[in-house]
Amino acid sequence: DLESLSVLMARLISGREAERRELDNQKFALDQHAIVSITDTAGVILYANERFCEISGYRAEELIGQSHRIVKSGVHPPEVFSAMWTTISSGHVWHGEICNRKKDGRHYWVSATIVPFLDSNGLPTRYIGIRTDISARKAMEAQLQEQLRLVEELIEAIPLPLYLKDTDGRYLRL
């Protein structure tokens, strides 16, 4: 009857609204933490969240319609991106660390996950990139590497014999 149909329609609409609110909440939470972009299968940016704009220095209007080459730093060899495209275009998830370039030319590092959205045939229709800024960690790693290099040079320059042992008494360095 018409009344039962109306009640059923109201429940369906209410359920859909609750699902939409839940998705909106999840998107909000993701956007607060991650740098997010969505591209088509050619790599053209369709969506860039505010965090992507903040870290890159580009406005969304400057990013949308471009490929991620707009933030390419030149740090990585072409094989890195070739392997990434091979992975995602075959429908698999790719993980890695990438150095990008801001609009002002400075570099920033991200830990990236790229997930293909697949159609019913298992072919990618779009890709979502979810990235986290790891620039501070990379700067600390570079600083630590420089300090280790300095210690190595100092050890080599000491005119006296020097050795290092581990806790089991094994020689680590002479």
Short mmCIF file of N, CA and C in Angstrom, two decimals:
data_model
loop_
_atom_site.label_atom_id
_atom_site.label_comp_id
_atom_site.label_asym_id
_atom_site.label_seq_id
_atom_site.Cartn_x
_atom_site.Cartn_y
_atom_site.Cartn_z
N ASP A 1 0.84 -1.18 0.00
CA ASP A 1 0.00 0.00 0.00
C ASP A 1 0.88 1.25 0.00
N LEU A 2 0.30 2.37 -0.27
CA LEU A 2 1.01 3.64 -0.42
C LEU A 2 1.67 4.10 0.87
N GLU A 3 0.99 3.90 2.00
CA GLU A 3 1.55 4.32 3.28
C GLU A 3 2.80 3.50 3.62
N SER A 4 2.77 2.20 3.42
CA SER A 4 3.93 1.34 3.69
C SER A 4 5.10 1.70 2.77
N LEU A 5 4.77 2.00 1.53
CA LEU A 5 5.80 2.41 0.58
C LEU A 5 6.45 3.73 1.01
N SER A 6 5.65 4.66 1.49
CA SER A 6 6.17 5.94 1.97
C SER A 6 7.09 5.75 3.17
N VAL A 7 6.70 4.88 4.10
CA VAL A 7 7.52 4.61 5.29
C VAL A 7 8.84 3.97 4.87
N LEU A 8 8.76 3.02 3.95
CA LEU A 8 9.97 2.35 3.46
C LEU A 8 10.90 3.35 2.77
N MET A 9 10.34 4.23 1.94
CA MET A 9 11.14 5.25 1.26
C MET A 9 11.81 6.18 2.27
N ALA A 10 11.08 6.57 3.31
CA ALA A 10 11.64 7.45 4.34
C ALA A 10 12.81 6.77 5.05
N ARG A 11 12.68 5.48 5.35
CA ARG A 11 13.76 4.73 6.00
C ARG A 11 14.99 4.63 5.09
N LEU A 12 14.76 4.36 3.82
CA LEU A 12 15.86 4.27 2.86
C LEU A 12 16.59 5.60 2.73
N ILE A 13 15.84 6.68 2.65
CA ILE A 13 16.44 8.00 2.53
C ILE A 13 17.22 8.35 3.80
N SER A 14 16.64 8.03 4.95
CA SER A 14 17.31 8.28 6.23
C SER A 14 18.61 7.48 6.33
N GLY A 15 18.57 6.23 5.91
CA GLY A 15 19.76 5.39 5.92
C GLY A 15 20.84 5.92 5.00
N ARG A 16 20.43 6.37 3.82
CA ARG A 16 21.38 6.95 2.85
C ARG A 16 22.03 8.20 3.41
N GLU A 17 21.24 9.03 4.06
CA GLU A 17 21.76 10.26 4.67
C GLU A 17 22.78 9.93 5.76
N ALA A 18 22.49 8.93 6.58
CA ALA A 18 23.42 8.52 7.64
C ALA A 18 24.72 8.01 7.02
N GLU A 19 24.64 7.24 5.95
CA GLU A 19 25.83 6.74 5.26
C GLU A 19 26.64 7.89 4.66
N ARG A 20 25.96 8.87 4.08
CA ARG A 20 26.63 10.03 3.50
C ARG A 20 27.35 10.82 4.59
N ARG A 21 26.70 11.03 5.73
CA ARG A 21 27.33 11.74 6.85
C ARG A 21 28.56 10.98 7.34
N GLU A 22 28.45 9.67 7.42
CA GLU A 22 29.59 8.86 7.85
C GLU A 22 30.75 9.00 6.88
N LEU A 23 30.48 8.96 5.58
CA LEU A 23 31.53 9.15 4.57
C LEU A 23 32.13 10.55 4.66
N ASP A 24 31.29 11.55 4.88
CA ASP A 24 31.78 12.92 5.04
C ASP A 24 32.70 13.02 6.25
N ASN A 25 32.33 12.36 7.34
CA ASN A 25 33.16 12.38 8.55
C ASN A 25 34.51 11.69 8.29
N GLN A 26 34.48 10.57 7.58
CA GLN A 26 35.72 9.86 7.27
C GLN A 26 36.62 10.70 6.37
N LYS A 27 36.03 11.36 5.38
CA LYS A 27 36.79 12.23 4.48
C LYS A 27 37.40 13.39 5.27
N PHE A 28 36.63 13.98 6.17
CA PHE A 28 37.13 15.09 6.99
C PHE A 28 38.34 14.64 7.82
N ALA A 29 38.22 13.48 8.44
CA ALA A 29 39.31 12.96 9.26
C ALA A 29 40.55 12.70 8.41
N LEU A 30 40.38 12.09 7.25
CA LEU A 30 41.50 11.82 6.35
C LEU A 30 42.15 13.13 5.90
N ASP A 31 41.34 14.11 5.54
CA ASP A 31 41.87 15.39 5.08
C ASP A 31 42.63 16.15 6.16
N GLN A 32 42.33 15.88 7.42
CA GLN A 32 43.04 16.56 8.51
C GLN A 32 44.47 16.04 8.64
N HIS A 33 44.69 14.81 8.23
CA HIS A 33 46.01 14.20 8.40
C HIS A 33 46.79 14.08 7.10
N ALA A 34 46.15 13.64 6.05
CA ALA A 34 46.86 13.21 4.85
C ALA A 34 46.78 14.22 3.71
N ILE A 35 47.77 14.08 2.83
CA ILE A 35 47.82 14.81 1.57
C ILE A 35 47.14 13.88 0.57
N VAL A 36 46.02 14.32 0.00
CA VAL A 36 45.22 13.43 -0.84
C VAL A 36 45.03 14.04 -2.23
N SER A 37 45.15 13.18 -3.24
CA SER A 37 44.79 13.58 -4.60
C SER A 37 44.16 12.40 -5.30
N ILE A 38 43.33 12.71 -6.27
CA ILE A 38 42.71 11.70 -7.12
C ILE A 38 43.06 12.07 -8.55
N THR A 39 43.49 11.06 -9.32
CA THR A 39 43.82 11.30 -10.72
C THR A 39 43.04 10.35 -11.62
N ASP A 40 42.99 10.70 -12.89
CA ASP A 40 42.44 9.76 -13.87
C ASP A 40 43.54 8.77 -14.24
N THR A 41 43.26 7.88 -15.19
CA THR A 41 44.24 6.83 -15.53
C THR A 41 45.46 7.38 -16.27
N ALA A 42 45.38 8.61 -16.76
CA ALA A 42 46.53 9.24 -17.40
C ALA A 42 47.37 10.03 -16.39
N GLY A 43 46.92 10.06 -15.14
CA GLY A 43 47.67 10.78 -14.11
C GLY A 43 47.30 12.24 -13.97
N VAL A 44 46.23 12.65 -14.64
CA VAL A 44 45.77 14.05 -14.55
C VAL A 44 45.00 14.22 -13.24
N ILE A 45 45.38 15.23 -12.47
CA ILE A 45 44.79 15.47 -11.16
C ILE A 45 43.35 15.95 -11.30
N LEU A 46 42.43 15.21 -10.66
CA LEU A 46 41.01 15.55 -10.65
C LEU A 46 40.60 16.20 -9.34
N TYR A 47 41.33 15.87 -8.27
CA TYR A 47 41.02 16.39 -6.93
C TYR A 47 42.32 16.54 -6.15
N ALA A 48 42.43 17.63 -5.42
CA ALA A 48 43.57 17.87 -4.52
C ALA A 48 43.01 18.46 -3.24
N ASN A 49 43.30 17.83 -2.11
CA ASN A 49 42.76 18.37 -0.86
C ASN A 49 43.59 19.56 -0.38
N GLU A 50 43.10 20.21 0.66
CA GLU A 50 43.75 21.42 1.17
C GLU A 50 45.18 21.14 1.65
N ARG A 51 45.42 19.98 2.25
CA ARG A 51 46.77 19.64 2.72
C ARG A 51 47.75 19.56 1.55
N PHE A 52 47.30 19.05 0.41
CA PHE A 52 48.15 19.00 -0.78
C PHE A 52 48.50 20.43 -1.19
N CYS A 53 47.51 21.30 -1.18
CA CYS A 53 47.75 22.70 -1.55
C CYS A 53 48.71 23.36 -0.57
N GLU A 54 48.51 23.14 0.72
CA GLU A 54 49.36 23.74 1.74
C GLU A 54 50.82 23.33 1.58
N ILE A 55 51.06 22.02 1.43
CA ILE A 55 52.44 21.55 1.39
C ILE A 55 53.13 21.89 0.07
N SER A 56 52.38 21.88 -1.03
CA SER A 56 53.00 22.13 -2.34
C SER A 56 53.11 23.62 -2.66
N GLY A 57 52.28 24.43 -2.02
CA GLY A 57 52.28 25.86 -2.33
C GLY A 57 51.42 26.22 -3.54
N TYR A 58 50.79 25.24 -4.14
CA TYR A 58 49.90 25.49 -5.29
C TYR A 58 48.46 25.59 -4.81
N ARG A 59 47.67 26.39 -5.52
CA ARG A 59 46.23 26.42 -5.27
C ARG A 59 45.62 25.22 -5.99
N ALA A 60 44.46 24.80 -5.52
CA ALA A 60 43.78 23.65 -6.14
C ALA A 60 43.57 23.88 -7.63
N GLU A 61 43.24 25.10 -8.00
CA GLU A 61 43.01 25.42 -9.42
C GLU A 61 44.27 25.23 -10.26
N GLU A 62 45.45 25.39 -9.63
CA GLU A 62 46.71 25.19 -10.34
C GLU A 62 47.06 23.72 -10.47
N LEU A 63 46.60 22.91 -9.53
CA LEU A 63 46.91 21.48 -9.55
C LEU A 63 45.95 20.69 -10.43
N ILE A 64 44.66 21.01 -10.33
CA ILE A 64 43.65 20.25 -11.08
C ILE A 64 43.85 20.47 -12.58
N GLY A 65 43.89 19.37 -13.29
CA GLY A 65 44.14 19.41 -14.74
C GLY A 65 45.61 19.19 -15.09
N GLN A 66 46.47 19.20 -14.09
CA GLN A 66 47.90 18.94 -14.28
C GLN A 66 48.20 17.50 -13.87
N SER A 67 49.37 17.02 -14.24
CA SER A 67 49.82 15.73 -13.71
C SER A 67 50.69 16.02 -12.50
N HIS A 68 51.08 14.97 -11.79
CA HIS A 68 51.94 15.16 -10.63
C HIS A 68 53.35 15.60 -11.02
N ARG A 69 53.62 15.69 -12.33
CA ARG A 69 54.92 16.22 -12.76
C ARG A 69 55.10 17.66 -12.29
N ILE A 70 53.99 18.32 -11.98
CA ILE A 70 54.05 19.70 -11.50
C ILE A 70 54.85 19.79 -10.19
N VAL A 71 54.88 18.70 -9.42
CA VAL A 71 55.64 18.69 -8.16
C VAL A 71 56.87 17.77 -8.23
N LYS A 72 57.22 17.33 -9.41
CA LYS A 72 58.35 16.42 -9.58
C LYS A 72 59.65 17.14 -9.23
N SER A 73 60.44 16.50 -8.38
CA SER A 73 61.67 17.13 -7.89
C SER A 73 62.89 16.85 -8.76
N GLY A 74 62.87 15.75 -9.50
CA GLY A 74 64.05 15.36 -10.25
C GLY A 74 65.03 14.53 -9.44
N VAL A 75 64.69 14.24 -8.18
CA VAL A 75 65.57 13.48 -7.30
C VAL A 75 65.61 12.00 -7.68
N HIS A 76 64.48 11.47 -8.12
CA HIS A 76 64.37 10.04 -8.39
C HIS A 76 64.63 9.73 -9.87
N PRO A 77 65.24 8.58 -10.15
CA PRO A 77 65.43 8.18 -11.54
C PRO A 77 64.09 7.79 -12.16
N PRO A 78 63.97 7.86 -13.47
CA PRO A 78 62.70 7.53 -14.15
C PRO A 78 62.19 6.13 -13.82
N GLU A 79 63.09 5.21 -13.49
CA GLU A 79 62.68 3.83 -13.19
C GLU A 79 61.75 3.75 -11.98
N VAL A 80 61.88 4.67 -11.04
CA VAL A 80 61.00 4.69 -9.86
C VAL A 80 59.55 4.89 -10.30
N PHE A 81 59.35 5.86 -11.18
CA PHE A 81 57.99 6.18 -11.62
C PHE A 81 57.47 5.13 -12.60
N SER A 82 58.37 4.57 -13.39
CA SER A 82 57.98 3.50 -14.31
C SER A 82 57.46 2.30 -13.51
N ALA A 83 58.17 1.93 -12.46
CA ALA A 83 57.75 0.81 -11.62
C ALA A 83 56.43 1.12 -10.92
N MET A 84 56.28 2.37 -10.47
CA MET A 84 55.04 2.77 -9.81
C MET A 84 53.86 2.62 -10.79
N TRP A 85 54.01 3.14 -12.02
CA TRP A 85 52.93 3.06 -13.00
C TRP A 85 52.62 1.61 -13.39
N THR A 86 53.65 0.79 -13.50
CA THR A 86 53.43 -0.63 -13.80
C THR A 86 52.59 -1.27 -12.72
N THR A 87 52.89 -0.95 -11.46
CA THR A 87 52.17 -1.52 -10.32
C THR A 87 50.71 -1.08 -10.31
N ILE A 88 50.48 0.24 -10.37
CA ILE A 88 49.10 0.72 -10.22
C ILE A 88 48.25 0.46 -11.45
N SER A 89 48.85 0.50 -12.63
CA SER A 89 48.05 0.26 -13.83
C SER A 89 47.66 -1.21 -13.96
N SER A 90 48.36 -2.09 -13.22
CA SER A 90 47.97 -3.50 -13.21
C SER A 90 46.98 -3.79 -12.07
N GLY A 91 46.52 -2.72 -11.38
CA GLY A 91 45.49 -2.88 -10.36
C GLY A 91 46.01 -3.13 -8.96
N HIS A 92 47.31 -2.97 -8.75
CA HIS A 92 47.90 -3.21 -7.44
C HIS A 92 48.20 -1.90 -6.72
N VAL A 93 48.31 -1.98 -5.41
CA VAL A 93 48.61 -0.82 -4.57
C VAL A 93 50.12 -0.61 -4.55
N TRP A 94 50.55 0.65 -4.64
CA TRP A 94 51.97 1.01 -4.61
C TRP A 94 52.27 1.80 -3.33
N HIS A 95 53.39 1.48 -2.70
CA HIS A 95 53.86 2.21 -1.51
C HIS A 95 55.28 2.68 -1.79
N GLY A 96 55.61 3.87 -1.33
CA GLY A 96 56.99 4.34 -1.47
C GLY A 96 57.18 5.71 -0.86
N GLU A 97 58.41 6.17 -0.89
CA GLU A 97 58.76 7.50 -0.41
C GLU A 97 59.21 8.32 -1.60
N ILE A 98 58.65 9.52 -1.71
CA ILE A 98 58.90 10.37 -2.86
C ILE A 98 59.32 11.76 -2.40
N CYS A 99 60.31 12.30 -3.07
CA CYS A 99 60.71 13.69 -2.85
C CYS A 99 60.01 14.54 -3.92
N ASN A 100 59.24 15.51 -3.48
CA ASN A 100 58.54 16.42 -4.39
C ASN A 100 59.10 17.83 -4.26
N ARG A 101 58.68 18.70 -5.18
CA ARG A 101 59.13 20.08 -5.22
C ARG A 101 57.94 21.02 -5.03
N LYS A 102 58.09 21.95 -4.10
CA LYS A 102 57.06 22.96 -3.87
C LYS A 102 57.07 23.98 -5.01
N LYS A 103 56.05 24.78 -5.05
CA LYS A 103 55.96 25.84 -6.06
C LYS A 103 57.15 26.77 -5.98
N ASP A 104 57.66 27.02 -4.76
CA ASP A 104 58.80 27.92 -4.58
C ASP A 104 60.15 27.23 -4.84
N GLY A 105 60.12 25.95 -5.21
CA GLY A 105 61.35 25.24 -5.57
C GLY A 105 61.94 24.39 -4.46
N ARG A 106 61.51 24.59 -3.21
CA ARG A 106 62.02 23.77 -2.12
C ARG A 106 61.46 22.36 -2.21
N HIS A 107 62.20 21.41 -1.65
CA HIS A 107 61.77 20.01 -1.68
C HIS A 107 61.03 19.64 -0.41
N TYR A 108 60.16 18.63 -0.55
CA TYR A 108 59.51 18.01 0.61
C TYR A 108 59.36 16.53 0.31
N TRP A 109 59.37 15.72 1.37
CA TRP A 109 59.29 14.26 1.24
C TRP A 109 57.95 13.76 1.73
N VAL A 110 57.42 12.75 1.04
CA VAL A 110 56.17 12.12 1.47
C VAL A 110 56.32 10.61 1.44
N SER A 111 55.62 9.98 2.38
CA SER A 111 55.42 8.54 2.33
C SER A 111 54.08 8.37 1.62
N ALA A 112 54.09 7.68 0.50
CA ALA A 112 52.91 7.64 -0.36
C ALA A 112 52.35 6.23 -0.53
N THR A 113 51.03 6.18 -0.62
CA THR A 113 50.31 4.98 -1.00
C THR A 113 49.38 5.38 -2.14
N ILE A 114 49.45 4.66 -3.24
CA ILE A 114 48.57 4.94 -4.38
C ILE A 114 47.71 3.71 -4.60
N VAL A 115 46.40 3.94 -4.57
CA VAL A 115 45.42 2.85 -4.68
C VAL A 115 44.61 3.04 -5.95
N PRO A 116 44.57 2.03 -6.82
CA PRO A 116 43.71 2.14 -8.00
C PRO A 116 42.25 1.84 -7.65
N PHE A 117 41.34 2.62 -8.22
CA PHE A 117 39.91 2.31 -8.16
C PHE A 117 39.63 1.47 -9.40
N LEU A 118 39.08 0.27 -9.20
CA LEU A 118 38.92 -0.67 -10.30
C LEU A 118 37.46 -0.76 -10.75
N ASP A 119 37.27 -0.98 -12.05
CA ASP A 119 35.92 -1.20 -12.57
C ASP A 119 35.55 -2.68 -12.41
N SER A 120 34.41 -3.07 -12.94
CA SER A 120 33.94 -4.44 -12.77
C SER A 120 34.83 -5.47 -13.48
N ASN A 121 35.67 -4.99 -14.42
CA ASN A 121 36.60 -5.89 -15.11
C ASN A 121 37.97 -5.92 -14.45
N GLY A 122 38.12 -5.19 -13.34
CA GLY A 122 39.40 -5.16 -12.64
C GLY A 122 40.39 -4.18 -13.21
N LEU A 123 39.91 -3.28 -14.07
CA LEU A 123 40.80 -2.29 -14.68
C LEU A 123 40.69 -0.96 -13.94
N PRO A 124 41.81 -0.27 -13.76
CA PRO A 124 41.77 1.01 -13.05
C PRO A 124 40.96 2.06 -13.80
N THR A 125 40.18 2.82 -13.04
CA THR A 125 39.42 3.94 -13.62
C THR A 125 39.95 5.27 -13.06
N ARG A 126 40.48 5.23 -11.87
CA ARG A 126 41.08 6.40 -11.21
C ARG A 126 42.09 5.88 -10.18
N TYR A 127 42.90 6.80 -9.70
CA TYR A 127 43.86 6.47 -8.65
C TYR A 127 43.72 7.49 -7.52
N ILE A 128 43.81 7.01 -6.30
CA ILE A 128 43.85 7.92 -5.16
C ILE A 128 45.23 7.81 -4.53
N GLY A 129 45.86 8.95 -4.33
CA GLY A 129 47.15 9.01 -3.67
C GLY A 129 46.95 9.56 -2.27
N ILE A 130 47.40 8.83 -1.28
CA ILE A 130 47.31 9.26 0.12
C ILE A 130 48.75 9.32 0.62
N ARG A 131 49.15 10.53 1.04
CA ARG A 131 50.54 10.76 1.40
C ARG A 131 50.65 11.43 2.77
N THR A 132 51.77 11.18 3.43
CA THR A 132 52.08 11.80 4.71
C THR A 132 53.41 12.52 4.58
N ASP A 133 53.48 13.72 5.10
CA ASP A 133 54.71 14.51 5.06
C ASP A 133 55.75 13.89 5.99
N ILE A 134 56.90 13.49 5.42
CA ILE A 134 57.99 12.92 6.21
C ILE A 134 59.25 13.76 6.07
N SER A 135 59.09 15.03 5.71
CA SER A 135 60.24 15.91 5.48
C SER A 135 61.12 16.02 6.72
N ALA A 136 60.52 16.17 7.90
CA ALA A 136 61.31 16.31 9.13
C ALA A 136 62.15 15.06 9.38
N ARG A 137 61.54 13.89 9.17
CA ARG A 137 62.29 12.64 9.36
C ARG A 137 63.45 12.53 8.38
N LYS A 138 63.21 12.89 7.13
CA LYS A 138 64.25 12.82 6.11
C LYS A 138 65.38 13.80 6.43
N ALA A 139 65.05 14.98 6.94
CA ALA A 139 66.08 15.95 7.32
C ALA A 139 66.92 15.42 8.47
N MET A 140 66.26 14.77 9.43
CA MET A 140 66.99 14.18 10.56
C MET A 140 67.89 13.04 10.08
N GLU A 141 67.41 12.23 9.15
CA GLU A 141 68.22 11.13 8.61
C GLU A 141 69.45 11.68 7.90
N ALA A 142 69.26 12.76 7.13
CA ALA A 142 70.39 13.37 6.42
C ALA A 142 71.40 13.94 7.42
N GLN A 143 70.90 14.58 8.47
CA GLN A 143 71.79 15.14 9.50
C GLN A 143 72.55 14.02 10.22
N LEU A 144 71.88 12.94 10.55
CA LEU A 144 72.53 11.80 11.20
C LEU A 144 73.58 11.19 10.28
N GLN A 145 73.26 11.07 9.01
CA GLN A 145 74.22 10.52 8.03
C GLN A 145 75.46 11.40 7.96
N GLU A 146 75.28 12.71 7.98
CA GLU A 146 76.41 13.64 7.96
C GLU A 146 77.24 13.50 9.23
N GLN A 147 76.58 13.35 10.37
CA GLN A 147 77.31 13.17 11.63
C GLN A 147 78.10 11.86 11.63
N LEU A 148 77.50 10.80 11.09
CA LEU A 148 78.21 9.52 10.99
C LEU A 148 79.42 9.63 10.06
N ARG A 149 79.28 10.37 8.99
CA ARG A 149 80.39 10.58 8.07
C ARG A 149 81.52 11.32 8.77
N LEU A 150 81.16 12.33 9.57
CA LEU A 150 82.16 13.08 10.32
C LEU A 150 82.88 12.20 11.34
N VAL A 151 82.14 11.35 12.05
CA VAL A 151 82.73 10.43 13.01
C VAL A 151 83.69 9.47 12.29
N GLU A 152 83.28 8.96 11.14
CA GLU A 152 84.15 8.07 10.35
C GLU A 152 85.46 8.78 9.98
N GLU A 153 85.36 10.03 9.56
CA GLU A 153 86.56 10.78 9.19
C GLU A 153 87.45 11.01 10.41
N LEU A 154 86.84 11.31 11.55
CA LEU A 154 87.61 11.51 12.77
C LEU A 154 88.32 10.22 13.19
N ILE A 155 87.61 9.11 13.13
CA ILE A 155 88.21 7.82 13.49
C ILE A 155 89.40 7.53 12.59
N GLU A 156 89.26 7.76 11.30
CA GLU A 156 90.35 7.50 10.36
C GLU A 156 91.52 8.46 10.58
N ALA A 157 91.26 9.65 11.09
CA ALA A 157 92.31 10.66 11.27
C ALA A 157 93.08 10.50 12.58
N ILE A 158 92.55 9.76 13.55
CA ILE A 158 93.23 9.58 14.83
C ILE A 158 94.52 8.81 14.59
N PRO A 159 95.66 9.34 15.08
CA PRO A 159 96.94 8.67 14.81
C PRO A 159 97.20 7.44 15.68
N LEU A 160 96.35 7.14 16.63
CA LEU A 160 96.53 5.98 17.50
C LEU A 160 95.66 4.83 17.03
N PRO A 161 96.07 3.59 17.33
CA PRO A 161 95.21 2.44 16.99
C PRO A 161 93.89 2.55 17.76
N LEU A 162 92.83 2.20 17.10
CA LEU A 162 91.51 2.30 17.71
C LEU A 162 90.69 1.10 17.26
N TYR A 163 89.94 0.52 18.19
CA TYR A 163 89.05 -0.56 17.81
C TYR A 163 87.73 -0.42 18.55
N LEU A 164 86.70 -0.96 17.94
CA LEU A 164 85.37 -0.98 18.53
C LEU A 164 84.90 -2.41 18.60
N LYS A 165 84.30 -2.79 19.75
CA LYS A 165 83.77 -4.14 19.92
C LYS A 165 82.28 -4.04 20.26
N ASP A 166 81.55 -5.08 19.90
CA ASP A 166 80.14 -5.14 20.32
C ASP A 166 80.08 -5.74 21.72
N THR A 167 78.87 -5.90 22.26
CA THR A 167 78.71 -6.39 23.64
C THR A 167 79.16 -7.83 23.81
N ASP A 168 79.30 -8.58 22.71
CA ASP A 168 79.78 -9.96 22.78
C ASP A 168 81.30 -10.04 22.60
N GLY A 169 81.96 -8.89 22.50
CA GLY A 169 83.41 -8.88 22.36
C GLY A 169 83.90 -9.04 20.94
N ARG A 170 83.02 -9.03 19.97
CA ARG A 170 83.43 -9.15 18.57
C ARG A 170 83.88 -7.79 18.04
N TYR A 171 84.94 -7.79 17.28
CA TYR A 171 85.45 -6.55 16.70
C TYR A 171 84.48 -6.05 15.63
N LEU A 172 84.16 -4.78 15.72
CA LEU A 172 83.30 -4.15 14.73
C LEU A 172 84.10 -3.28 13.78
N ARG A 173 85.18 -2.69 14.36
CA ARG A 173 85.96 -1.77 13.54
C ARG A 173 87.37 -1.67 14.09
N LEU A 174 88.32 -1.61 13.22
CA LEU A 174 89.73 -1.42 13.59
C LEU A 174 90.24 -0.18 12.90
#
